[in-house]
PDB file of C-alpha atoms and ligand atoms in Angstrom:
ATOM      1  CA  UNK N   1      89.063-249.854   4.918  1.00 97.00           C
ATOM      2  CA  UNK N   2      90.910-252.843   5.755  1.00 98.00           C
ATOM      3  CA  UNK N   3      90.471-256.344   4.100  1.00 98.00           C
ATOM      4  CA  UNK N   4      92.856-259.363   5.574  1.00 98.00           C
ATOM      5  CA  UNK N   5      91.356-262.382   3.172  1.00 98.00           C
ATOM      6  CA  UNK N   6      91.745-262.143  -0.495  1.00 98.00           C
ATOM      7  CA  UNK N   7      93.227-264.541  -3.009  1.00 97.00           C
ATOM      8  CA  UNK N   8      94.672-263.565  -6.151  1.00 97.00           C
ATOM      9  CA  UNK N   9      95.426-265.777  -9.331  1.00 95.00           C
ATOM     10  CA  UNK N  10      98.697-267.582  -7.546  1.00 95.00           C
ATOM     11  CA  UNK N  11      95.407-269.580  -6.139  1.00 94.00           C
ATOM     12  CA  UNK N  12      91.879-269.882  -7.005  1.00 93.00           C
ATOM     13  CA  UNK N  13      91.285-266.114  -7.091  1.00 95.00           C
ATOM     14  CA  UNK N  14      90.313-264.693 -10.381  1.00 93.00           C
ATOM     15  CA  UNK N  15      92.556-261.140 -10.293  1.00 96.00           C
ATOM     16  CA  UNK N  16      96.137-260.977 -10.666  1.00 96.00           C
ATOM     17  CA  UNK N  17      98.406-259.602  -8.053  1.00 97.00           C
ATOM     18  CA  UNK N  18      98.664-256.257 -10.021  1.00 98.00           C
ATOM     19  CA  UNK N  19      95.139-256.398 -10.658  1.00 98.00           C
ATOM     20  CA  UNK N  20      94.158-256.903  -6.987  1.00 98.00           C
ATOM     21  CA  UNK N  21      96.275-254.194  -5.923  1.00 98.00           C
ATOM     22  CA  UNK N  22      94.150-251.572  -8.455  1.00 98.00           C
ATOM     23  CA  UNK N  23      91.078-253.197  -6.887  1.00 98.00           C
ATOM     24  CA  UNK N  24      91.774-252.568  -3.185  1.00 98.00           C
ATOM     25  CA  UNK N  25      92.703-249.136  -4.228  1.00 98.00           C
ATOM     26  CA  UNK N  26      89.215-248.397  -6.418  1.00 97.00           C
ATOM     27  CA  UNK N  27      87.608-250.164  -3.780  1.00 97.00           C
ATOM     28  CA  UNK N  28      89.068-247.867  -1.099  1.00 97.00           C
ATOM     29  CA  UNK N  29      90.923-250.777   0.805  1.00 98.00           C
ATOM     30  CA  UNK N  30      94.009-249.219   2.255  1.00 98.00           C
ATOM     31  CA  UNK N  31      95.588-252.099   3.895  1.00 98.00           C
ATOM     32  CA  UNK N  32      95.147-255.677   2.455  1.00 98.00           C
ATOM     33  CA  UNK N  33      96.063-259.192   3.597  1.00 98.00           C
ATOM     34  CA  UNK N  34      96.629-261.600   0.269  1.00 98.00           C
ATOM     35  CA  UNK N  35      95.838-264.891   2.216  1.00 98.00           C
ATOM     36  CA  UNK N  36      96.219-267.586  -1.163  1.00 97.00           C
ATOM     37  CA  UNK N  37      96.160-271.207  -0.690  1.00 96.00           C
ATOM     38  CA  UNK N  38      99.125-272.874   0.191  1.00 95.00           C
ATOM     39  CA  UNK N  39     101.014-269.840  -1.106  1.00 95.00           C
ATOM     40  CA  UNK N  40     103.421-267.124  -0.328  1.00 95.00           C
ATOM     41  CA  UNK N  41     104.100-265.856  -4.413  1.00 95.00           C
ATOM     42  CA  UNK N  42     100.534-263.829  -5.345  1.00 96.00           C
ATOM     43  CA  UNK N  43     101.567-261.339  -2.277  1.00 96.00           C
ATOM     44  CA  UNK N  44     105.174-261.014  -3.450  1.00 95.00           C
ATOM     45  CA  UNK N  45     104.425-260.072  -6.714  1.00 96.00           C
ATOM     46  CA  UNK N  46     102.218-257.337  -5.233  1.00 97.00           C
ATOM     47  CA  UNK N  47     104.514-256.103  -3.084  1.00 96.00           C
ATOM     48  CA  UNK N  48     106.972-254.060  -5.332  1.00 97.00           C
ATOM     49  CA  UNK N  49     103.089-252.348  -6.688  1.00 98.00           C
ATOM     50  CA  UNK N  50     101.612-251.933  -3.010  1.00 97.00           C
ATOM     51  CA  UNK N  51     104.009-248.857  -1.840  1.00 97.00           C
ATOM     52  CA  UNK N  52     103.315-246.637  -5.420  1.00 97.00           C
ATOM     53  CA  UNK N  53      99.493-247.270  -4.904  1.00 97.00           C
ATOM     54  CA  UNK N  54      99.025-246.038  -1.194  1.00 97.00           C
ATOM     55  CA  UNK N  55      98.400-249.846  -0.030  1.00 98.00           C
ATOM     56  CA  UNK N  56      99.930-251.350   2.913  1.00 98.00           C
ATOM     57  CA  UNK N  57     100.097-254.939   1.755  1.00 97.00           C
ATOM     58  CA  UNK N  58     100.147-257.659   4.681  1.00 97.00           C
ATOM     59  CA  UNK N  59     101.505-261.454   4.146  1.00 96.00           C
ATOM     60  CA  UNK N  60      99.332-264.017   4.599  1.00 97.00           C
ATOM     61  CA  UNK N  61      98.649-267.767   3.537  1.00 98.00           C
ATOM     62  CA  UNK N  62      95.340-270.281   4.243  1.00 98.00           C
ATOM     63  CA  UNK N  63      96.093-273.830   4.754  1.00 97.00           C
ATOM     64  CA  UNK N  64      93.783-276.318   4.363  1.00 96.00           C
ATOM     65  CA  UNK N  65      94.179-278.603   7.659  1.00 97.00           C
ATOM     66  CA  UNK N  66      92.583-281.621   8.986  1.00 95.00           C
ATOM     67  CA  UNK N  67      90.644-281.501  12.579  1.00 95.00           C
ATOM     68  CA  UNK N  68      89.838-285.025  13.714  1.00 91.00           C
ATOM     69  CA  UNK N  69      89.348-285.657  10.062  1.00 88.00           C
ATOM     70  CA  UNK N  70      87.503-282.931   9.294  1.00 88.00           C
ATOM     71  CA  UNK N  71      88.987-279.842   6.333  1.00 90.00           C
ATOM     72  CA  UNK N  72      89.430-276.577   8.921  1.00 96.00           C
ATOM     73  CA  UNK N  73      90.924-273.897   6.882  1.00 98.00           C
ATOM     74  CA  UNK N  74      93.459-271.892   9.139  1.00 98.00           C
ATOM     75  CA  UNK N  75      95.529-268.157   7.929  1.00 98.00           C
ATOM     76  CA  UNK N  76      98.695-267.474   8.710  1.00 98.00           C
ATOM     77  CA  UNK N  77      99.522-263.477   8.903  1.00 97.00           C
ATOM     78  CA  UNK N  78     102.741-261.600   9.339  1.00 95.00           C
ATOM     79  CA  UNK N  79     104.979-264.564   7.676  1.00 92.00           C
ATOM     80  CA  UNK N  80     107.816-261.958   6.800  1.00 77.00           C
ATOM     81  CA  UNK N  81     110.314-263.196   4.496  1.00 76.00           C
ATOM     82  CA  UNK N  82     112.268-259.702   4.843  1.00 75.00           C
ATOM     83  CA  UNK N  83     112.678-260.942   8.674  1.00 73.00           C
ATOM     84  CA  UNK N  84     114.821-263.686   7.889  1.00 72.00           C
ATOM     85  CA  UNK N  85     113.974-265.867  10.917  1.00 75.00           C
ATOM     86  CA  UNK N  86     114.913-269.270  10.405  1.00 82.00           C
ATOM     87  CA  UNK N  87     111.493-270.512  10.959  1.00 88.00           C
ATOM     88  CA  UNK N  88     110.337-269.088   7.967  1.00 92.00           C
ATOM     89  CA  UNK N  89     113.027-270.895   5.963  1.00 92.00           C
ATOM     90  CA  UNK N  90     111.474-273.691   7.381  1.00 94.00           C
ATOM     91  CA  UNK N  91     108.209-272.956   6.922  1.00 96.00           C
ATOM     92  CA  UNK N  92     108.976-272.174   3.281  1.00 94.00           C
ATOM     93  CA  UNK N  93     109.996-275.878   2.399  1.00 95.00           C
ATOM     94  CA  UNK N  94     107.074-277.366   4.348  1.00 96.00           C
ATOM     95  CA  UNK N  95     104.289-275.375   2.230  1.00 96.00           C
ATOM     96  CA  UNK N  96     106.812-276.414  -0.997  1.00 95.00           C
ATOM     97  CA  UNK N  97     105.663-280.194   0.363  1.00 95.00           C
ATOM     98  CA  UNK N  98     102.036-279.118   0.364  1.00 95.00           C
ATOM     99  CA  UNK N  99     102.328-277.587  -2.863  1.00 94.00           C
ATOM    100  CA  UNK N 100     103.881-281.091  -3.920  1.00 94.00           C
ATOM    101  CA  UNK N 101     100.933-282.999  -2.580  1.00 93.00           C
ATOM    102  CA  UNK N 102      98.646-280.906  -4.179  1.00 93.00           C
ATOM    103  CA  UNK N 103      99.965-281.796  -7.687  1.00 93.00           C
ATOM    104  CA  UNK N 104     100.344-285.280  -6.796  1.00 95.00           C
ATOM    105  CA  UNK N 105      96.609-285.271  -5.993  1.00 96.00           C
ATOM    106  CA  UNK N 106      95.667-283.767  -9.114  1.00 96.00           C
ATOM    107  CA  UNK N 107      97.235-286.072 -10.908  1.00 96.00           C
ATOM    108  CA  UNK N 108      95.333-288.849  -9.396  1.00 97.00           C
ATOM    109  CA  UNK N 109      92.022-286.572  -9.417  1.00 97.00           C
ATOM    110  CA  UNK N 110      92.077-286.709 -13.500  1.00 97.00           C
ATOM    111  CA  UNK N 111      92.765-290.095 -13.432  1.00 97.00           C
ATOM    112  CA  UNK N 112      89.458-290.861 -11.058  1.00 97.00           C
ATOM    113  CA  UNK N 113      87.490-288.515 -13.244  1.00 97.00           C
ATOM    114  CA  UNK N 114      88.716-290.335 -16.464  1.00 98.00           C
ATOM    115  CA  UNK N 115      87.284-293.455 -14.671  1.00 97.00           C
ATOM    116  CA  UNK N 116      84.547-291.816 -14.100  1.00 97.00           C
ATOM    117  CA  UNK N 117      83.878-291.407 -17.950  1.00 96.00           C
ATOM    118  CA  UNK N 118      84.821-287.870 -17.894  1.00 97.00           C
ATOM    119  CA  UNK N 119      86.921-286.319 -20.865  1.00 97.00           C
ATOM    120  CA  UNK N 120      89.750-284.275 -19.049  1.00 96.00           C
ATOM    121  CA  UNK N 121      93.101-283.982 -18.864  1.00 96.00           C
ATOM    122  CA  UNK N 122      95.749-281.865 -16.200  1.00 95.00           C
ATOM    123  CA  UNK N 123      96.519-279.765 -19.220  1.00 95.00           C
ATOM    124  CA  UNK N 124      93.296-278.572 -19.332  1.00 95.00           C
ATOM    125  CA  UNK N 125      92.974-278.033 -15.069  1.00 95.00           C
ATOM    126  CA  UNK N 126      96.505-276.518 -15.170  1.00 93.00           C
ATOM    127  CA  UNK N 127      95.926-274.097 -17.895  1.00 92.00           C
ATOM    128  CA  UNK N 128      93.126-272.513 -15.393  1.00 90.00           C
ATOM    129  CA  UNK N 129      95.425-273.230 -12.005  1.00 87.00           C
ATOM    130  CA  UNK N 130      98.770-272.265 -13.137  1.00 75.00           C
ATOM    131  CA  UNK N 131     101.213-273.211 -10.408  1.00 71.00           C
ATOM    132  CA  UNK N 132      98.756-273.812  -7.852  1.00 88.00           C
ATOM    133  CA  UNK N 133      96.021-275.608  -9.420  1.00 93.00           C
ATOM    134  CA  UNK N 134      92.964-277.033  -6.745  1.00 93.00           C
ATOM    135  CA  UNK N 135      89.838-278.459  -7.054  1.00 95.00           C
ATOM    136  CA  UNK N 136      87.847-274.957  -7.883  1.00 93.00           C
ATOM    137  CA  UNK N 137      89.905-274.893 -11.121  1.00 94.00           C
ATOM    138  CA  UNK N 138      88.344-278.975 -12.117  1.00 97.00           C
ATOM    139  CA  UNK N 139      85.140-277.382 -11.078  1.00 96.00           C
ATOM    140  CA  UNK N 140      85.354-274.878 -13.899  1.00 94.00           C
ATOM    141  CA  UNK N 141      86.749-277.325 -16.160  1.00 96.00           C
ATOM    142  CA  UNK N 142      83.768-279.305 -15.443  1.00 97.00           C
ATOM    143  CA  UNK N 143      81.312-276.923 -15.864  1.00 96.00           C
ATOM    144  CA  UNK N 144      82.850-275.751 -19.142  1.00 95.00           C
ATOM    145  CA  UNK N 145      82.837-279.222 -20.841  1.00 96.00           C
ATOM    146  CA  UNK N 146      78.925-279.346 -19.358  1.00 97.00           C
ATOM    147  CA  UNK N 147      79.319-282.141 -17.267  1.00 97.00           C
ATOM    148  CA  UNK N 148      78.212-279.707 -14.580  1.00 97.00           C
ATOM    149  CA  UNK N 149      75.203-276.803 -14.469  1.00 96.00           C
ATOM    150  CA  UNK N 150      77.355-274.814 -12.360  1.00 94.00           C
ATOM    151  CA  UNK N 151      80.941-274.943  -9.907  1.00 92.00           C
ATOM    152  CA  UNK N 152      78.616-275.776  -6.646  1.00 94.00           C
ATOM    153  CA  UNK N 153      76.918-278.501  -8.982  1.00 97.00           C
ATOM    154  CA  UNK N 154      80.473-280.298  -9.615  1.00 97.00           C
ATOM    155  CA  UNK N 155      81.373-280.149  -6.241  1.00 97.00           C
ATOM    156  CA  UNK N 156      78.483-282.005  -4.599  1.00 97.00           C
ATOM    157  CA  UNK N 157      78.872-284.272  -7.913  1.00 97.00           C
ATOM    158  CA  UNK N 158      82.344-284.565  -8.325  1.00 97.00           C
ATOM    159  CA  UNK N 159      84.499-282.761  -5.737  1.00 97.00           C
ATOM    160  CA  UNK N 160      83.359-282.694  -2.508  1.00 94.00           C
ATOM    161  CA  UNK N 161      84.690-284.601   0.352  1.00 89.00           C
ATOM    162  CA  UNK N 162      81.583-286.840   0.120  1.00 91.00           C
ATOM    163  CA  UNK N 163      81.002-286.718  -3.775  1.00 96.00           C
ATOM    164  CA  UNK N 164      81.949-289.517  -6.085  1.00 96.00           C
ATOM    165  CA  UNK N 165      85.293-288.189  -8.045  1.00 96.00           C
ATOM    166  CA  UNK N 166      86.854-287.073  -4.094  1.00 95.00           C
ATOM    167  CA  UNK N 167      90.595-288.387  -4.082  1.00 95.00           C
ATOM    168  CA  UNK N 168      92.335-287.683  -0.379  1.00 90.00           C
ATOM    169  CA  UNK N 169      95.733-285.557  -0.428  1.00 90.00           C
ATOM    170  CA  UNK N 170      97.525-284.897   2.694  1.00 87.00           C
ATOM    171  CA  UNK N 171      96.497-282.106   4.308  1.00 93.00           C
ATOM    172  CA  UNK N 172      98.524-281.188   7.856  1.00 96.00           C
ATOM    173  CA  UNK N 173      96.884-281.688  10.918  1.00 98.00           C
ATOM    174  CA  UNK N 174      95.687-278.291  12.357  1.00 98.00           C
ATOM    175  CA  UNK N 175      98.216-277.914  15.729  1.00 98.00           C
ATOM    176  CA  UNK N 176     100.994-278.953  12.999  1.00 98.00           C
ATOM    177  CA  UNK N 177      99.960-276.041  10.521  1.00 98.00           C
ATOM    178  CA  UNK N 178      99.543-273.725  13.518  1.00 98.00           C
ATOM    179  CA  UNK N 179     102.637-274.546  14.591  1.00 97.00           C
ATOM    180  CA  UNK N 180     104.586-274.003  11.619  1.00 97.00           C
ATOM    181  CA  UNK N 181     102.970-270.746  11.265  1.00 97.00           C
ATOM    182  CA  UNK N 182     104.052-269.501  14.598  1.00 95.00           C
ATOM    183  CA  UNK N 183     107.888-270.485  14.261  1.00 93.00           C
ATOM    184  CA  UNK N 184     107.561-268.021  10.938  1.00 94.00           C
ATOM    185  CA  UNK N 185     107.140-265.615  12.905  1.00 92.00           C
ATOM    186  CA  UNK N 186     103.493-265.290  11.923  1.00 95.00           C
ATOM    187  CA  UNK N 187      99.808-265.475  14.151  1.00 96.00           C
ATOM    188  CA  UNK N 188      97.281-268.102  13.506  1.00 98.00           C
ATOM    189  CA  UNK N 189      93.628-267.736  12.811  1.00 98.00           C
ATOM    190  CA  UNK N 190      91.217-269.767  12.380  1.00 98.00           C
ATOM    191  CA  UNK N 191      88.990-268.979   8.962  1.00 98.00           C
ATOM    192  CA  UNK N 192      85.539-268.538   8.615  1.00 98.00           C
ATOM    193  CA  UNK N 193      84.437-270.367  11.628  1.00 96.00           C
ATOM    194  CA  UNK N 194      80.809-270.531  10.456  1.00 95.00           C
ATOM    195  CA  UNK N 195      82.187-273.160   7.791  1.00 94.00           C
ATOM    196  CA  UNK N 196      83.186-275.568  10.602  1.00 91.00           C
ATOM    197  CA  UNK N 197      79.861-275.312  13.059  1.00 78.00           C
ATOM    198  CA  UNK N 198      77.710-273.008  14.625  1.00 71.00           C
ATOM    199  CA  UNK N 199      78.674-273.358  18.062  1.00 79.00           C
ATOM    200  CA  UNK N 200      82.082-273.390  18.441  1.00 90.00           C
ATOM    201  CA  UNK N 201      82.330-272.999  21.908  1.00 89.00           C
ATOM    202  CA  UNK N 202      82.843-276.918  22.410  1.00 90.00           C
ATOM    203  CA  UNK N 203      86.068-277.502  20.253  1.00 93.00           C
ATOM    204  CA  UNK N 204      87.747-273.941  20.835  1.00 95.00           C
ATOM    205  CA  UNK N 205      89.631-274.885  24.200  1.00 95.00           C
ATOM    206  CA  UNK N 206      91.333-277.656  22.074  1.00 96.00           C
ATOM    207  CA  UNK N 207      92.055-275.202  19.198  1.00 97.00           C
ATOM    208  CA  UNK N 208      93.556-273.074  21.700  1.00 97.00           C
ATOM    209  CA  UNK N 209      95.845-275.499  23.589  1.00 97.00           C
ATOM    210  CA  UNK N 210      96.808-276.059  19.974  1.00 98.00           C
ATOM    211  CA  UNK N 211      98.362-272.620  20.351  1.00 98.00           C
ATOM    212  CA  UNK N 212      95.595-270.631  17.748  1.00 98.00           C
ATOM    213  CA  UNK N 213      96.001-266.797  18.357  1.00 98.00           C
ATOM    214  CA  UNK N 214      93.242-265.260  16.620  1.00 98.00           C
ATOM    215  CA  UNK N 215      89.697-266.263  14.793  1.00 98.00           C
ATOM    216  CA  UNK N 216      88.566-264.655  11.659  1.00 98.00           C
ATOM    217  CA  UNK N 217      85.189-263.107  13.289  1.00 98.00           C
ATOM    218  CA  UNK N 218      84.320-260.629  10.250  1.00 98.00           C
ATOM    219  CA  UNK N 219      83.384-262.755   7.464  1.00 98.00           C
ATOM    220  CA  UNK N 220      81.643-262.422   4.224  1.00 98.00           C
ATOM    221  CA  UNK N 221      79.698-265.465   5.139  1.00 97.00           C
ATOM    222  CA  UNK N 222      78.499-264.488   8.906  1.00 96.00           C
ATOM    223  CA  UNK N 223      75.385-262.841  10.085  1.00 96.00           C
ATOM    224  CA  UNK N 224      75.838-259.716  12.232  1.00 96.00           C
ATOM    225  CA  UNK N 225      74.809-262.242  15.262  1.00 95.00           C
ATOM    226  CA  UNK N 226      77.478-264.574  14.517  1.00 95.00           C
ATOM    227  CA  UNK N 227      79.655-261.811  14.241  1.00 97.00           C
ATOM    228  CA  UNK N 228      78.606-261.110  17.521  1.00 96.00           C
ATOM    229  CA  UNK N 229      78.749-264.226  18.952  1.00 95.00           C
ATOM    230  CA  UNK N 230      82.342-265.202  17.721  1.00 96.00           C
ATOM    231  CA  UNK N 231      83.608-261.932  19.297  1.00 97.00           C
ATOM    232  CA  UNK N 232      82.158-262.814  22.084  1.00 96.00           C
ATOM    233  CA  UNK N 233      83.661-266.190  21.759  1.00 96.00           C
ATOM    234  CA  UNK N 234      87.156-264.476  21.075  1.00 96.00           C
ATOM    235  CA  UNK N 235      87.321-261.995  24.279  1.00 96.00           C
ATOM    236  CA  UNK N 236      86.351-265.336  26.375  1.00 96.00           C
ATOM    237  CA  UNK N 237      89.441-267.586  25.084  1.00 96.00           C
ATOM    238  CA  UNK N 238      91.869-264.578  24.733  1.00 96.00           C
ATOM    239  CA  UNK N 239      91.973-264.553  21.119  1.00 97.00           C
ATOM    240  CA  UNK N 240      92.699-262.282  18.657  1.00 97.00           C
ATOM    241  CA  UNK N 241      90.224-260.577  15.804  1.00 98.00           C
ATOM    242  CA  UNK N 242      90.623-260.619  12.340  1.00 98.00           C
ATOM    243  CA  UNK N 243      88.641-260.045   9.383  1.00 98.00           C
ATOM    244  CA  UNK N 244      88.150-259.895   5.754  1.00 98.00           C
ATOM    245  CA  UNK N 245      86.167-260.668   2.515  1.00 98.00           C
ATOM    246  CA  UNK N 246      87.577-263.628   1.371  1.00 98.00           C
ATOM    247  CA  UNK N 247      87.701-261.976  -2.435  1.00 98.00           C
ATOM    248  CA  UNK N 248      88.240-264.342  -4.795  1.00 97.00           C
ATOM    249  CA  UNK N 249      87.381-262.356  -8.124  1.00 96.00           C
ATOM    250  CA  UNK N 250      84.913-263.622 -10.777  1.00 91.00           C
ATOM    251  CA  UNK N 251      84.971-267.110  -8.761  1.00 86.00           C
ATOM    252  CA  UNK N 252      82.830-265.540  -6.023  1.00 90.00           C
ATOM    253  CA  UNK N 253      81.032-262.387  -7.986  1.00 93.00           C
ATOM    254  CA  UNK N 254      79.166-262.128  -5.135  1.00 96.00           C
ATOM    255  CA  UNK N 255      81.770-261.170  -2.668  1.00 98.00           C
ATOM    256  CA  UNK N 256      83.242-257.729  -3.585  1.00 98.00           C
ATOM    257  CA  UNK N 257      86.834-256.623  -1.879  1.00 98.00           C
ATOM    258  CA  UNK N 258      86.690-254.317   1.371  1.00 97.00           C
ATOM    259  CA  UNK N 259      82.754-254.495   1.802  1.00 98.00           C
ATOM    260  CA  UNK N 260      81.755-258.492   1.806  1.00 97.00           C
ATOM    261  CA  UNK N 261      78.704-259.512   0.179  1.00 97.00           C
ATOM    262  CA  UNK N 262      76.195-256.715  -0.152  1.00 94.00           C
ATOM    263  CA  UNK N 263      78.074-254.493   1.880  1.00 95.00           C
ATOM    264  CA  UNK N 264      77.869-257.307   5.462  1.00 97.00           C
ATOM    265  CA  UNK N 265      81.740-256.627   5.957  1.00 97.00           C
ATOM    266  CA  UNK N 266      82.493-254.299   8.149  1.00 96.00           C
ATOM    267  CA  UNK N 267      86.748-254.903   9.245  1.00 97.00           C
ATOM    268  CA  UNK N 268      87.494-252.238  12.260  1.00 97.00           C
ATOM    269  CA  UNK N 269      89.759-249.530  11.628  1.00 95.00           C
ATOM    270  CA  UNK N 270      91.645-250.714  14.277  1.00 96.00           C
ATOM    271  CA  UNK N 271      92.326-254.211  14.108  1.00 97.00           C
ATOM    272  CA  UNK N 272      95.824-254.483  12.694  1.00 97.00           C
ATOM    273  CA  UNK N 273      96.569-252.369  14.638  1.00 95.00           C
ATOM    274  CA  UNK N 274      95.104-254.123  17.360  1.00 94.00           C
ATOM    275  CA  UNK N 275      96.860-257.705  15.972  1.00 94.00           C
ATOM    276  CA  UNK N 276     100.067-255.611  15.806  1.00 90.00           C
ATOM    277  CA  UNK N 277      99.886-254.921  19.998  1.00 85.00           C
ATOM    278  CA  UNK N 278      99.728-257.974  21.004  1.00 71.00           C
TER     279      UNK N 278
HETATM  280  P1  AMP H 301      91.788-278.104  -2.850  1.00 67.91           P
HETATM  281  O1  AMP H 301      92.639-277.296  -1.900  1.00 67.91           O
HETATM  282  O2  AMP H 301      92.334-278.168  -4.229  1.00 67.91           O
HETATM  283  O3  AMP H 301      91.446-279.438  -2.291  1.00 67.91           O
HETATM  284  O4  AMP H 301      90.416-277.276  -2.997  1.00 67.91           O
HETATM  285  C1  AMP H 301      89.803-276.780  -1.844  1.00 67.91           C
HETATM  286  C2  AMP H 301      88.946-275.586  -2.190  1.00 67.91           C
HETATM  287  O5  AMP H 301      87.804-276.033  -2.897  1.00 67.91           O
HETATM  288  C3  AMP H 301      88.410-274.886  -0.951  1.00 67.91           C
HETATM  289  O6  AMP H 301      89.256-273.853  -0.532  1.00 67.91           O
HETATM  290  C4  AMP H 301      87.078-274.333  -1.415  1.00 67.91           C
HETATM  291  O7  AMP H 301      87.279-273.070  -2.043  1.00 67.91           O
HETATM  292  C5  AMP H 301      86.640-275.306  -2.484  1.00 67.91           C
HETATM  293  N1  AMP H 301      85.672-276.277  -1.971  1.00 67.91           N
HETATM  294  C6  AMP H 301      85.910-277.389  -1.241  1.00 67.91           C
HETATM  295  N2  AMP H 301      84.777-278.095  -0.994  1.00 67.91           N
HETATM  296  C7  AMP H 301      83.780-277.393  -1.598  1.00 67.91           C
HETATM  297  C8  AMP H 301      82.368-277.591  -1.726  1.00 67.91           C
HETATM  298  N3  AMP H 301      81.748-278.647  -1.193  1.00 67.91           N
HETATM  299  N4  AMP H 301      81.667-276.662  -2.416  1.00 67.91           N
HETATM  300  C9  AMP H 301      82.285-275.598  -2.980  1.00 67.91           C
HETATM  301  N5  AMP H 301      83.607-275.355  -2.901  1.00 67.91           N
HETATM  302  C10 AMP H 301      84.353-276.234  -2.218  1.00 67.91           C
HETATM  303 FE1   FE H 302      89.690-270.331  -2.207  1.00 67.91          FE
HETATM  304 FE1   FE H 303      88.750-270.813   3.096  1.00 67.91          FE
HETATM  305 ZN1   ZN H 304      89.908-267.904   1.460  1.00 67.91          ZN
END
């Protein structure tokens, strides 16, 4: 079974790298793409583990970028560090910025919920987040203190672009992020394209002369027809396939490694290889 989306604790996943790695293998995932936010460090602390447990581990990152103002999340696979192009060097510092701006934004996100009238500190948010604390960590801060039933119930509250607390952080423009990844070395795809719309057909010709290489057609989130429909969508603009769970541990019980939600992921046994050809 292959799975490329999963985030580990280095994000907002819920399993450690080592504990990820004993996952895939109960779960019978033989090759795995750790794809954290705005992070390279959950996948290299897996890596000495993968080799031992039968794994082939694959690098991967998902950047949250903007798309005429809108959040598109695009993954970046096959950023090698053992390939030592200077691209990657580069590509290293720029997600050390986002990382930056992340903690920036935090800071001012506590202060807006303080405003707000809510009792919270960064302490509290970084205690869940460690180095690479996000919104998903406030919305379990939240729901702990009870100033939210649940995490969806502090995002539409709180969080969300459109919700009350929402403090802006700069997020990369999409043909910026894409090209970063591709002077690393690495292929860009776009994530779960159900998030963005239904029909993508309209805005994928601009994604593309953005230089995208591949969309993420298997998806815990899509229907078999939209499956269907974004490989369709894929053989028509020349793009790539990928695929993968998007596993984020006891954040998203519902979403089990390797198989999706109630068994709706299906990754083909080919497709790295498949990513590899091209
Ligand atoms: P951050 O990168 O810290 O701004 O947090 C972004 C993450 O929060 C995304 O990757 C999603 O996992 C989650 N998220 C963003 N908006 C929502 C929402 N409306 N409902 C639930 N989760 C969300
Ligand atoms: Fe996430
Ligand atoms: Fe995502
Ligand atoms: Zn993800």
């Amino acid at each position: 079974m292959i799975d490329l989306h999963s985030h580990t604790t280095a994000s907002d996943g819920t399993f450690s790298p080592p504990q990820l790695v004993d996952e895939a293998v109960r779960s019978g995932v033989r090759i795995l793409g750790i794809t954290d936010h705005d992070t390279l460090s959950g996948y290299e602390q897996a890596l000495p583990l993968a080799p031992p447990a039968g794994l082939e581990l694959i690098c991967g990152i998902e950047l949250s970028t903007k798309l005429h103002g809108h959040s598109v999340h695009l993954l970046g696979y096959f950023l090698d560090p053992l390939l030592h192009l200077d691209g990657f060097g580069v590509f290293r510092t720029w997600i050390g910025d986002l990382q930056a701006s992340r903690r920036e934004r935090n800071v001012r996100l506590v202060a807006r919920l303080r405003e707000l009238g809510l009792d919270i500190t960064l302490e509290e948010v970084q205690k869940r987040g460690g180095g690479m604390t996000g919104r998903p960590h406030f919305a379990q801060v939240l729901v702990e203190k009870g100033y939210a039933g649940s995490q969806q119930q502090a995002f539409d509250e709180y969080l969300d672009e459109s919700a009350k607390g929402y403090v802006t952080r700069r997020e990369p423009e999409f043909a910026e992020a894409v090209g970063y990844i591709r002077k690393a070395g690495g292929i860009a795809s776009l994530a779960h394209p159900i998030r963005i719309r239904e029909d993508l057909s309209e805005i994928l010709p601009e994604l593309c002369a953005a230089g995208l290489n591949a969309i993420e057609v298997y998806h815990s989130d899509h229907s078999p027809e939209q499956t269907g429909r974004y490989l369709q969508l894929a053989k028509q603009h020349g793009l790539r396939i990928t695929g993968g769970s998007d596993f984020h541990g006891a954040a998203k019980p519902e979403i089990h490694l390797g198989t999706g939600r109630g068994g709706n992921l299906r990754v083909p046994g080919d497709l790295v290889d498949r990513l590899r050809a091209a």
